[in-house]
Structure formats: structure tokens, C-alpha cells
CSV table of C-alpha atoms in Angstrom, one decimal:
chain,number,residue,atom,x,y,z
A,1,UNK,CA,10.9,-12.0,-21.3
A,2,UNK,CA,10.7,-8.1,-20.4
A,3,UNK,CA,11.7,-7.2,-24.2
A,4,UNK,CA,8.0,-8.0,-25.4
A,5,UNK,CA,7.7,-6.2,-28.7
A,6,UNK,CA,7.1,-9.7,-30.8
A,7,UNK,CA,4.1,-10.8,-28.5
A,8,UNK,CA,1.7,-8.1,-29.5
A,9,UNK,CA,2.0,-5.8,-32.5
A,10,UNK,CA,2.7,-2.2,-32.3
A,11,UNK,CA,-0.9,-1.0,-33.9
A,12,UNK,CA,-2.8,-3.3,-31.3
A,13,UNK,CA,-0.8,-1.5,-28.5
A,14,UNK,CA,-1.5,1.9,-29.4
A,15,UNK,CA,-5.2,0.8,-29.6
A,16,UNK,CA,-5.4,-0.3,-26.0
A,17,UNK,CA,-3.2,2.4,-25.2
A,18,UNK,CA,-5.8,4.7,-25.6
A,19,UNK,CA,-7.4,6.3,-22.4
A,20,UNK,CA,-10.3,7.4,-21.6
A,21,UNK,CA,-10.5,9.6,-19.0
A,22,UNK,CA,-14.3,10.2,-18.4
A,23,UNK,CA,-14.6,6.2,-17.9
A,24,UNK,CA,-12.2,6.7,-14.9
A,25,UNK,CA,-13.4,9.5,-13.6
A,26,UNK,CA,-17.3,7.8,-13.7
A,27,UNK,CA,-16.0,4.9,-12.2
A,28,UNK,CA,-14.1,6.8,-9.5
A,29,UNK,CA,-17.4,8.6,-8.8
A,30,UNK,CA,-19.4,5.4,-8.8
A,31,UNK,CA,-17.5,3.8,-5.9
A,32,UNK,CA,-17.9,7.0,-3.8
A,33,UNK,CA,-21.3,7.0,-4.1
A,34,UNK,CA,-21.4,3.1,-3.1
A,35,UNK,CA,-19.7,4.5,0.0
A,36,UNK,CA,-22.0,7.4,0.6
A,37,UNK,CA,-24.9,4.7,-0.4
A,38,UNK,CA,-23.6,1.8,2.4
A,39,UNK,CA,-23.1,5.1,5.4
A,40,UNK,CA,-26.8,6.2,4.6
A,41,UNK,CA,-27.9,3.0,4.7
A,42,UNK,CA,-26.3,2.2,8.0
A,43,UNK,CA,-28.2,5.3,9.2
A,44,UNK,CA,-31.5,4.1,8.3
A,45,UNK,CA,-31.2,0.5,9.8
A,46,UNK,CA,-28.3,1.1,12.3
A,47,UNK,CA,-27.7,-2.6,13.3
A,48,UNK,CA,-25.0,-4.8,13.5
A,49,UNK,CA,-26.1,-7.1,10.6
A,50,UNK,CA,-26.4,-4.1,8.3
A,51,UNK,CA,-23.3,-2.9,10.0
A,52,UNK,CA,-21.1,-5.8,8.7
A,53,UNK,CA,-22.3,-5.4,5.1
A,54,UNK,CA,-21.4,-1.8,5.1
A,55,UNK,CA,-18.2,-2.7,7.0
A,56,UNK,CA,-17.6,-5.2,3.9
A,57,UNK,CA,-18.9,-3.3,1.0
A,58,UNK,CA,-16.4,-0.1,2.4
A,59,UNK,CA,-13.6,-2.7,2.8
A,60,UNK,CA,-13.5,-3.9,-0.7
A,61,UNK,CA,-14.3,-0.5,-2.5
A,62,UNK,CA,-10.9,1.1,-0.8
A,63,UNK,CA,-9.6,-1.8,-2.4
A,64,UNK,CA,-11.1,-0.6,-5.4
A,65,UNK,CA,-9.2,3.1,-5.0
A,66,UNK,CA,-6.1,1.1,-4.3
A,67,UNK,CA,-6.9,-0.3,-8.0
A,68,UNK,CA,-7.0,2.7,-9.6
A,69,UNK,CA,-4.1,4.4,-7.7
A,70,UNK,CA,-2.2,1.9,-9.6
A,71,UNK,CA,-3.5,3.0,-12.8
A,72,UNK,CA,-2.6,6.5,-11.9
A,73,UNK,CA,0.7,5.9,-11.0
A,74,UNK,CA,0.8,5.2,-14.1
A,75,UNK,CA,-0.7,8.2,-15.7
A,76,UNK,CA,-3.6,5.7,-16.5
A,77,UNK,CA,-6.3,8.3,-15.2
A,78,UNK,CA,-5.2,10.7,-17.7
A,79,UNK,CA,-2.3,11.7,-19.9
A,80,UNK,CA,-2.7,15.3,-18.5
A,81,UNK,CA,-0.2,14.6,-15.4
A,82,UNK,CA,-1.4,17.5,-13.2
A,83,UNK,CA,-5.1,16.0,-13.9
A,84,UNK,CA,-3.8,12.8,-13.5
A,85,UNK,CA,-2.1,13.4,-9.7
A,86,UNK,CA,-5.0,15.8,-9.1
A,87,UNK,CA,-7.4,13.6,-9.2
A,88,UNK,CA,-6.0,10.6,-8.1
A,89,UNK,CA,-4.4,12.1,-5.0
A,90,UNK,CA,-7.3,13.8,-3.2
A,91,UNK,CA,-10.2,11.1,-4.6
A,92,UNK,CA,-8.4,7.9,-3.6
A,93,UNK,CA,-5.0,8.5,-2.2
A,94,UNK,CA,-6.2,10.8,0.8
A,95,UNK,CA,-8.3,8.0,2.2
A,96,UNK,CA,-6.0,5.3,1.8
A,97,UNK,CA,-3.2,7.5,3.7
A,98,UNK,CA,-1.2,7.0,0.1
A,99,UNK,CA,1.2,9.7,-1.8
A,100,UNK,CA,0.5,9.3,-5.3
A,101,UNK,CA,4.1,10.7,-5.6
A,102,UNK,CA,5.5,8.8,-3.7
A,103,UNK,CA,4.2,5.5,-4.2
A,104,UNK,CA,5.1,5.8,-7.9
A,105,UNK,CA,8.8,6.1,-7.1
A,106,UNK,CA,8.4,2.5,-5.9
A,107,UNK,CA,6.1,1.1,-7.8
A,108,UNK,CA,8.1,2.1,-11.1
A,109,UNK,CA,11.3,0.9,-9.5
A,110,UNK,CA,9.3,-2.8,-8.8
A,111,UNK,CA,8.8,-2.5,-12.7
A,112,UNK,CA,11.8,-1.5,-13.6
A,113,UNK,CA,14.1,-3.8,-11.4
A,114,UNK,CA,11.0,-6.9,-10.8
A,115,UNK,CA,12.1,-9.6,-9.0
A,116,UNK,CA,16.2,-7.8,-8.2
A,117,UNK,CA,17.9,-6.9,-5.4
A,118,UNK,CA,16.6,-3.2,-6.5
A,119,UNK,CA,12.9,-4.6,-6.5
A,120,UNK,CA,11.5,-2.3,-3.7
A,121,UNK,CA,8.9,-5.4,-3.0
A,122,UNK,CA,11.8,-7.9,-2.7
A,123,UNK,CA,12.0,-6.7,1.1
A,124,UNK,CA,9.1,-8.2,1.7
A,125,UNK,CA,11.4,-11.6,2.2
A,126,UNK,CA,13.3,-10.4,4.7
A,127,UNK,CA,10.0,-11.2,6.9
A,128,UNK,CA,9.0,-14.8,7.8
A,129,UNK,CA,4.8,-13.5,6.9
A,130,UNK,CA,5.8,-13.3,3.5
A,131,UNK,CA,7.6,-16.8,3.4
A,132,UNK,CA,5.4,-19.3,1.5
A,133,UNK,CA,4.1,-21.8,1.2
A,134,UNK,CA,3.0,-21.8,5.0
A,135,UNK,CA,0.6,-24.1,7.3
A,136,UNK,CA,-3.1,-23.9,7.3
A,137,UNK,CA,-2.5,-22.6,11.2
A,138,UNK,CA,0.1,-19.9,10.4
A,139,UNK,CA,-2.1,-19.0,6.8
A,140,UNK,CA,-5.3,-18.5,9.3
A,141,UNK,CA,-3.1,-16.8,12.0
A,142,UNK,CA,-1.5,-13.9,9.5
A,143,UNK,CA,-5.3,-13.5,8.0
A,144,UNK,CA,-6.7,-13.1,11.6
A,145,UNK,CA,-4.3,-10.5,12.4
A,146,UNK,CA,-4.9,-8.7,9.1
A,147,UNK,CA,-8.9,-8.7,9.4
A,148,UNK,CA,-9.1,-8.1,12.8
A,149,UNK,CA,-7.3,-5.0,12.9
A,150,UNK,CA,-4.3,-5.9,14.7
A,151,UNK,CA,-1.6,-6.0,12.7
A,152,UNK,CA,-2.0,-2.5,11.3
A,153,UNK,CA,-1.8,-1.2,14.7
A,154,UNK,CA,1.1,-2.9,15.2
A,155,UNK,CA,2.8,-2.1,11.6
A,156,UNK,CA,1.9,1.9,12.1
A,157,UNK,CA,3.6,1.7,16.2
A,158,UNK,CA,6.3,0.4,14.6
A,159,UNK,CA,6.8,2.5,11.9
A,160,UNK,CA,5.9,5.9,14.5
A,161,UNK,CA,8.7,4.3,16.8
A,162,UNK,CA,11.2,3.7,14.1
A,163,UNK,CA,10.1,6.7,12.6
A,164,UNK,CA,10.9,9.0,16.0
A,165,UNK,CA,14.5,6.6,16.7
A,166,UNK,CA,15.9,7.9,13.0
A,167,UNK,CA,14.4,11.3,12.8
A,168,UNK,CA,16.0,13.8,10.9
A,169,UNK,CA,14.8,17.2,8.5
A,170,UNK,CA,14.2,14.8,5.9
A,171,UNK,CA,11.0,13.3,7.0
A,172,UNK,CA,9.4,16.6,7.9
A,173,UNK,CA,6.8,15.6,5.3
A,174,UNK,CA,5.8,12.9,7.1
A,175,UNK,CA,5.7,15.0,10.2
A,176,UNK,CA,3.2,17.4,7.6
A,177,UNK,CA,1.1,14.5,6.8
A,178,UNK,CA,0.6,13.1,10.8
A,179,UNK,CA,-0.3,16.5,11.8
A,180,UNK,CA,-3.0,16.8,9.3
A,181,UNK,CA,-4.6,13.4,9.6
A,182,UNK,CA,-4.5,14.2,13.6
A,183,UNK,CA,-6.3,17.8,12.8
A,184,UNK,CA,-8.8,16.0,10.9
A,185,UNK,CA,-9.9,13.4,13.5
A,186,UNK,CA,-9.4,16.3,16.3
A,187,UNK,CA,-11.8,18.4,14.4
A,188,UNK,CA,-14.4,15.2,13.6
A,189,UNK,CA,-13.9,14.4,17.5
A,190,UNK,CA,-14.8,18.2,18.3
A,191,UNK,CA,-17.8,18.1,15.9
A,192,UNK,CA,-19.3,15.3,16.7
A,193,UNK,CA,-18.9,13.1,14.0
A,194,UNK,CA,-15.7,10.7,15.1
A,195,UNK,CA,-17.9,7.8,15.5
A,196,UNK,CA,-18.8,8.0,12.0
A,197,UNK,CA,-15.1,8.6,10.9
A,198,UNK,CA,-14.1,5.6,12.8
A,199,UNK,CA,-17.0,3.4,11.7
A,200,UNK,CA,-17.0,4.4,7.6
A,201,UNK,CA,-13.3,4.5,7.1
A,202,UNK,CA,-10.5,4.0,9.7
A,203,UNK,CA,-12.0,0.3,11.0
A,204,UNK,CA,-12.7,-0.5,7.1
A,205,UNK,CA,-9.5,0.7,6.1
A,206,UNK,CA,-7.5,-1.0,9.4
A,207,UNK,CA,-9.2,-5.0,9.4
A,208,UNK,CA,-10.5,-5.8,5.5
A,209,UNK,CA,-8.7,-3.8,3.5
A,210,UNK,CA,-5.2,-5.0,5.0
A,211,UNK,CA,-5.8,-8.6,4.3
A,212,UNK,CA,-7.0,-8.0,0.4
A,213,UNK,CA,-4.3,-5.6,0.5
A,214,UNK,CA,-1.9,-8.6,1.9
A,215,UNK,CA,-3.8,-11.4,-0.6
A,216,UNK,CA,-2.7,-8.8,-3.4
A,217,UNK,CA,0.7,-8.9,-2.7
A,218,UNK,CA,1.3,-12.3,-2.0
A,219,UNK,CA,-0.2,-14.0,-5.2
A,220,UNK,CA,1.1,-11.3,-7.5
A,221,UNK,CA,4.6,-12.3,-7.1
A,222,UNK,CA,5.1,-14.4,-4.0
A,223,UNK,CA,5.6,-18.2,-4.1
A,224,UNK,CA,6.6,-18.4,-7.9
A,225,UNK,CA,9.2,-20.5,-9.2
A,226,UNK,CA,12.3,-18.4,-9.8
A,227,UNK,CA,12.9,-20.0,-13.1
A,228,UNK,CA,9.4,-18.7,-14.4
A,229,UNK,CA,10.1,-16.9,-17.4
A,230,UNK,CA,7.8,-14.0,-16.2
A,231,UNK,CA,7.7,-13.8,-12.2
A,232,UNK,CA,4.4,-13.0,-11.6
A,233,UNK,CA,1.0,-14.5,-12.4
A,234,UNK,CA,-2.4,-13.1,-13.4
A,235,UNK,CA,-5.7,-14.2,-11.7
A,236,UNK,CA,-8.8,-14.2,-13.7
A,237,UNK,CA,-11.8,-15.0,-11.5
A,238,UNK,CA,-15.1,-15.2,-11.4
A,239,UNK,CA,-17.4,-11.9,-11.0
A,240,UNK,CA,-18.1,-12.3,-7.2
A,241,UNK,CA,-14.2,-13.5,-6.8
A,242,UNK,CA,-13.4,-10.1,-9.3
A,243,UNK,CA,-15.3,-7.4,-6.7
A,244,UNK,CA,-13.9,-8.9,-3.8
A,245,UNK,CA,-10.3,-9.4,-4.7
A,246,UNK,CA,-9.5,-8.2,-8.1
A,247,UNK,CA,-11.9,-4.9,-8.7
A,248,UNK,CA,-11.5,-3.3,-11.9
A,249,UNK,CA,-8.9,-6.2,-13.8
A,250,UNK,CA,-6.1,-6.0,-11.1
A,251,UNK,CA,-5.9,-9.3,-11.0
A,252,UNK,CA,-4.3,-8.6,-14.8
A,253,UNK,CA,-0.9,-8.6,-13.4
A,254,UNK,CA,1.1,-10.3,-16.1
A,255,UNK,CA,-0.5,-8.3,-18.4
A,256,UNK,CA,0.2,-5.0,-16.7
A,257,UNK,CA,4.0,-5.9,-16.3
A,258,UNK,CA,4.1,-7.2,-20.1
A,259,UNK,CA,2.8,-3.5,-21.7
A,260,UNK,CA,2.1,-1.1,-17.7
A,261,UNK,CA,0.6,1.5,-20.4
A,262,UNK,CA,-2.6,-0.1,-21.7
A,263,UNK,CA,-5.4,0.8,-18.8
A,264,UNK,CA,-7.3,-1.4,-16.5
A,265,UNK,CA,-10.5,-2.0,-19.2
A,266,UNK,CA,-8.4,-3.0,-21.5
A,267,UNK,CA,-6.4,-5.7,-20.1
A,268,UNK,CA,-9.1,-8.3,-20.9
A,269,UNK,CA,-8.6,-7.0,-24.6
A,270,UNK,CA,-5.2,-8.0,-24.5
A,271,UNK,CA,-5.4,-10.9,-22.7
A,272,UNK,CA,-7.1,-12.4,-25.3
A,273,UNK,CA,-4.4,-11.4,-28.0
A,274,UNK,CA,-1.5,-12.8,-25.5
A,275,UNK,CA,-3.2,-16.1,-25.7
A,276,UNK,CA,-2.8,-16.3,-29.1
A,277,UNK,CA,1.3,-16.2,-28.4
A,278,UNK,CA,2.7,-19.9,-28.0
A,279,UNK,CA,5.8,-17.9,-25.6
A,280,UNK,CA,3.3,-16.4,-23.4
A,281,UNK,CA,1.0,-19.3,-23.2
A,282,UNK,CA,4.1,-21.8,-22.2
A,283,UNK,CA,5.7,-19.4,-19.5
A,284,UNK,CA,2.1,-17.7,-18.0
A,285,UNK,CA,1.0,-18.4,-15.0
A,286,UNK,CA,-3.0,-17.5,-15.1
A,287,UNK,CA,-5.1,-19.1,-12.4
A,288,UNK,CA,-9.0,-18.8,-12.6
A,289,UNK,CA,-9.6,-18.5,-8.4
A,290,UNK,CA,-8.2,-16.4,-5.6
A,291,UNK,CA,-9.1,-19.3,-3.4
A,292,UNK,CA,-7.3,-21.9,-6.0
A,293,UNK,CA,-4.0,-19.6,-5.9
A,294,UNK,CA,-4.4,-19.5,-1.8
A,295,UNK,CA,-4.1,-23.6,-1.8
A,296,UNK,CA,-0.9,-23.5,-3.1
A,297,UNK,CA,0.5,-21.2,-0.4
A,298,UNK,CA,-0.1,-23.7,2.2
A,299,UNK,CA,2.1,-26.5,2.6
């Protein structure tokens, strides 16, 4: 089902192929200034009810720079490469502790090889979190652990301590990259604005953001019968459901894997064209609810 020239036509393709850069750039400015907005408002009314709102509202727009990382890996930001990367890489990748570069060796590999043994994400099996579907108890367990911070300490310790075990002159960028991220919070710490660091991004970034991060993963390709012609599914929810877990159309996934090039605001367009296809409409799997898709993960 990869070989889908026949499902749309080549004219309709180039026309959602078009990019426009300004609307990503806008829209990349936008949910930095939501951020900016939810820290000033904090500020203001420093309390712990308007604390949990900004808490949320941060959570879920990282999730919405993860969305457009994906774009840019891409080259969904814009055709001009250098733009592109630039762009992408100190805007949303820095505070999401992502290489745009690197990332996109991955992610093109999970396109290229989806659902093989060269499917970078297919390693996600080897560990029982990602076995579904699961109980209500162990479903509520892995969310707990997501949302309240702890397994992302637990994830980076064991990825420092693996990381030290198998060092060798090959993962001196990595060395680059902890060095920097420690000046940076050595410096806030020294200038008195740590507090702020911790509250705005790193406890955002550490409890909320892993467990849409994990609810990503799992219901793009997880828990799909192997004989589906497609192996993944889309989820198109509604507006509250889209802001929380699926921010600017990533919940578009079979779309995205049938033609990667078209950008994010103009998946819908060709959603609507792909339902006019009696193969895709027999083999998609499109659910209308995160919440829906979540039911049939537990067992």
C-alpha cells in the first residue's frame, strides 16, 4: 500500500505540496508568545491554581514544537534547507533537547522501513510499556509515571549510565550538548532565575509533555493488526481533543505516511480527497477520539 500514486492524482499533490513558509513561521511565533503570555501571567497571580494552567498550557504547546519538528524534518518549514534546520533547530528543537539532524535520520528510516526490522520505532517492543493492549491498572500506572515526572528521570539516568558504560570519541557530541544544557542552568542558577527555568520549561517538559509524547507513539502505530494494509491510523478529533493531543493535524498520520511531503495545513485537504478512494477507505484506520483509541489499549 506504500506505492500510492493511484489514490490521489499528481496535479492535487503538487497543490498540497506547496509550502508556505510565513504560515509556519507565524504559527511558530504564536506558540511562543502563548508561552511568554502563560510565564507573565503566572507572575501576576503567582498561585498554584494559575500555576497548573500555565503548567498545562506550556505542556501541550512543547507538544506543539514537537508537531512542527516533524514537519521540518521534513523540510516542511521551508524548501530552503539551511532555513529550514535554522529555524526549526534553535525555535523548537533547543527546548525540546532534540537534533533536528539527528532525529531526521530516524524518522526517515521509520518511513522508509515502517513497521520492519529496520523500523527505528520497532524497538519500542522490546519493552513490556509498549505491549498492548494492557489493564486499566498498568494503563493508569505507565500514565502516572509519565505525568508525574518520574519516568523521565529514570529514562535520562539510564541513558547517562549507559551512556558513561559504552563511551567512546564517537559520542563527544553528546558530551558537547550536556555541557551546554549544564552551562545554561549553571548560568540561570548564578543569575537568579533557575526557579523560573525549572517552573516554565524543564517540569513542563519532564511530567506532561512525556505522556502526550507517549500517547503519540502508541496510537500512531502501536496495537494495530499486522495484517492492516497501512499500519498506522489517523485520529481526527474534536477541537479541544486537537490542542491537547493532536496540535496542528498530527493526528493526520496515515495521511502523512501515504504523501510525508504535503504540510501539516493541508492534510485535512487531502483527507478529504482520500475518502473519496474505495482502497483507502476499506484498509484506514481513522478514529474520531484520543480517548476512543485509548479504550482499545486496555484489555
Amino acid at each position: 500500500m506504500q506505492n500510492n500514486n493511484s489514490i490521489v492524482s499528481l496535479s492535487d499533490i503538487r497543490e498540497l505540496s506547496i509550502l508556505k513558509t510565513w504560515k509556519s513561521i507565524l504559527i511558530i511565533l504564536v506558540e511562543w508568545l502563548i508561552i511568554i503570555a502563560c510565564v507573565f501571567a503566572h507572575k501576576m497571580y503567582s498561585n498554584i491554581v494559575m500555576y497548573f494552567m500555565v503548567w498545562f498550557i506550556i505542556s501541550t504547546r512543547l507538544y506543539a514544537m514537537y508537531s512542527l519538528i516533524h514537519e521540518a524534518i521534513h523540510y516542511s518549514i521551508s524548501r530552503n534547507k539551511v532555513l529550514n534546520d535554522g529555524i526549526a533547530q534553535f525555535f523548537l528543537g533547543i527546548p525540546l533537547f532534540i537534533s533536528i539532524t539527528e532525529i531526521r535520520k530516524a524518522h526517515l528510516a521509520h518511513h522508509k522501513y515502517l513497521q520492519t526490522e529496520n523500523d527505528p520505532e520497532m524497538k519500542h517492543l522490546l519493552y513490556n510499556e509498549f505491549q498492548f493492549p494492557k489493564t486499566k491498572t498498568q494503563i493508569a500506572a505507565l500514565f502516572f509515571l509519565d505525568i508525574s515526572g518520574i519516568n523521565f528521570v529514570y529514562y535520562k539516568l539510564l541513558k547517562l549510565f549507559s551512556w558513561l558504560l559504552n563511551f567512546d570519541l564517537n559520542k563527544l557530541k553528546d558530551a558537547v550538548k550536556i555541557i551546554l544544557f549544564a552551562i545554561v542552568f549553571v548560568v540561570a542558577y548564578y543569575n537568579n532565575f533557575l526557579i523560573d527555568l525549572m517552573l516554565y520549561w524543564l517540569i513542563p517538559f519532564a511530567t506532561l509533555y512525556q505522556l502526550l509524547n507517549r500517547i503519540r507513539l502508541s496510537t500512531e502505530h502501536f496495537n494495530i493488526d499486522e495484517t492492516n494494509a497501512f499500519k498506522t491510523r489517523s485520529v481526527i478529533p474534536s477541537f479541544m481533543e486537537k490542542c491537547i493531543f493532536s496540535p496542528h493535524n498530527l493526528g493526520y498520520h496515515l495521511e502523512h505516511h501515504l504523501y510525508p511531503g504535503i504540510p501539516f495545513y493541508n492534510l485535512p485537504k487531502l483527507h478529504d480527497k482520500l475518502i473519496n478512494d474505495s482502497d483507502y477507505v476499506k484498509n484506514a484506520i481513522v478514529e474520531s477520539s484520543y480517548t476512543e483509541v485509548l479504550k482499545d489499549f486496555i484489555k
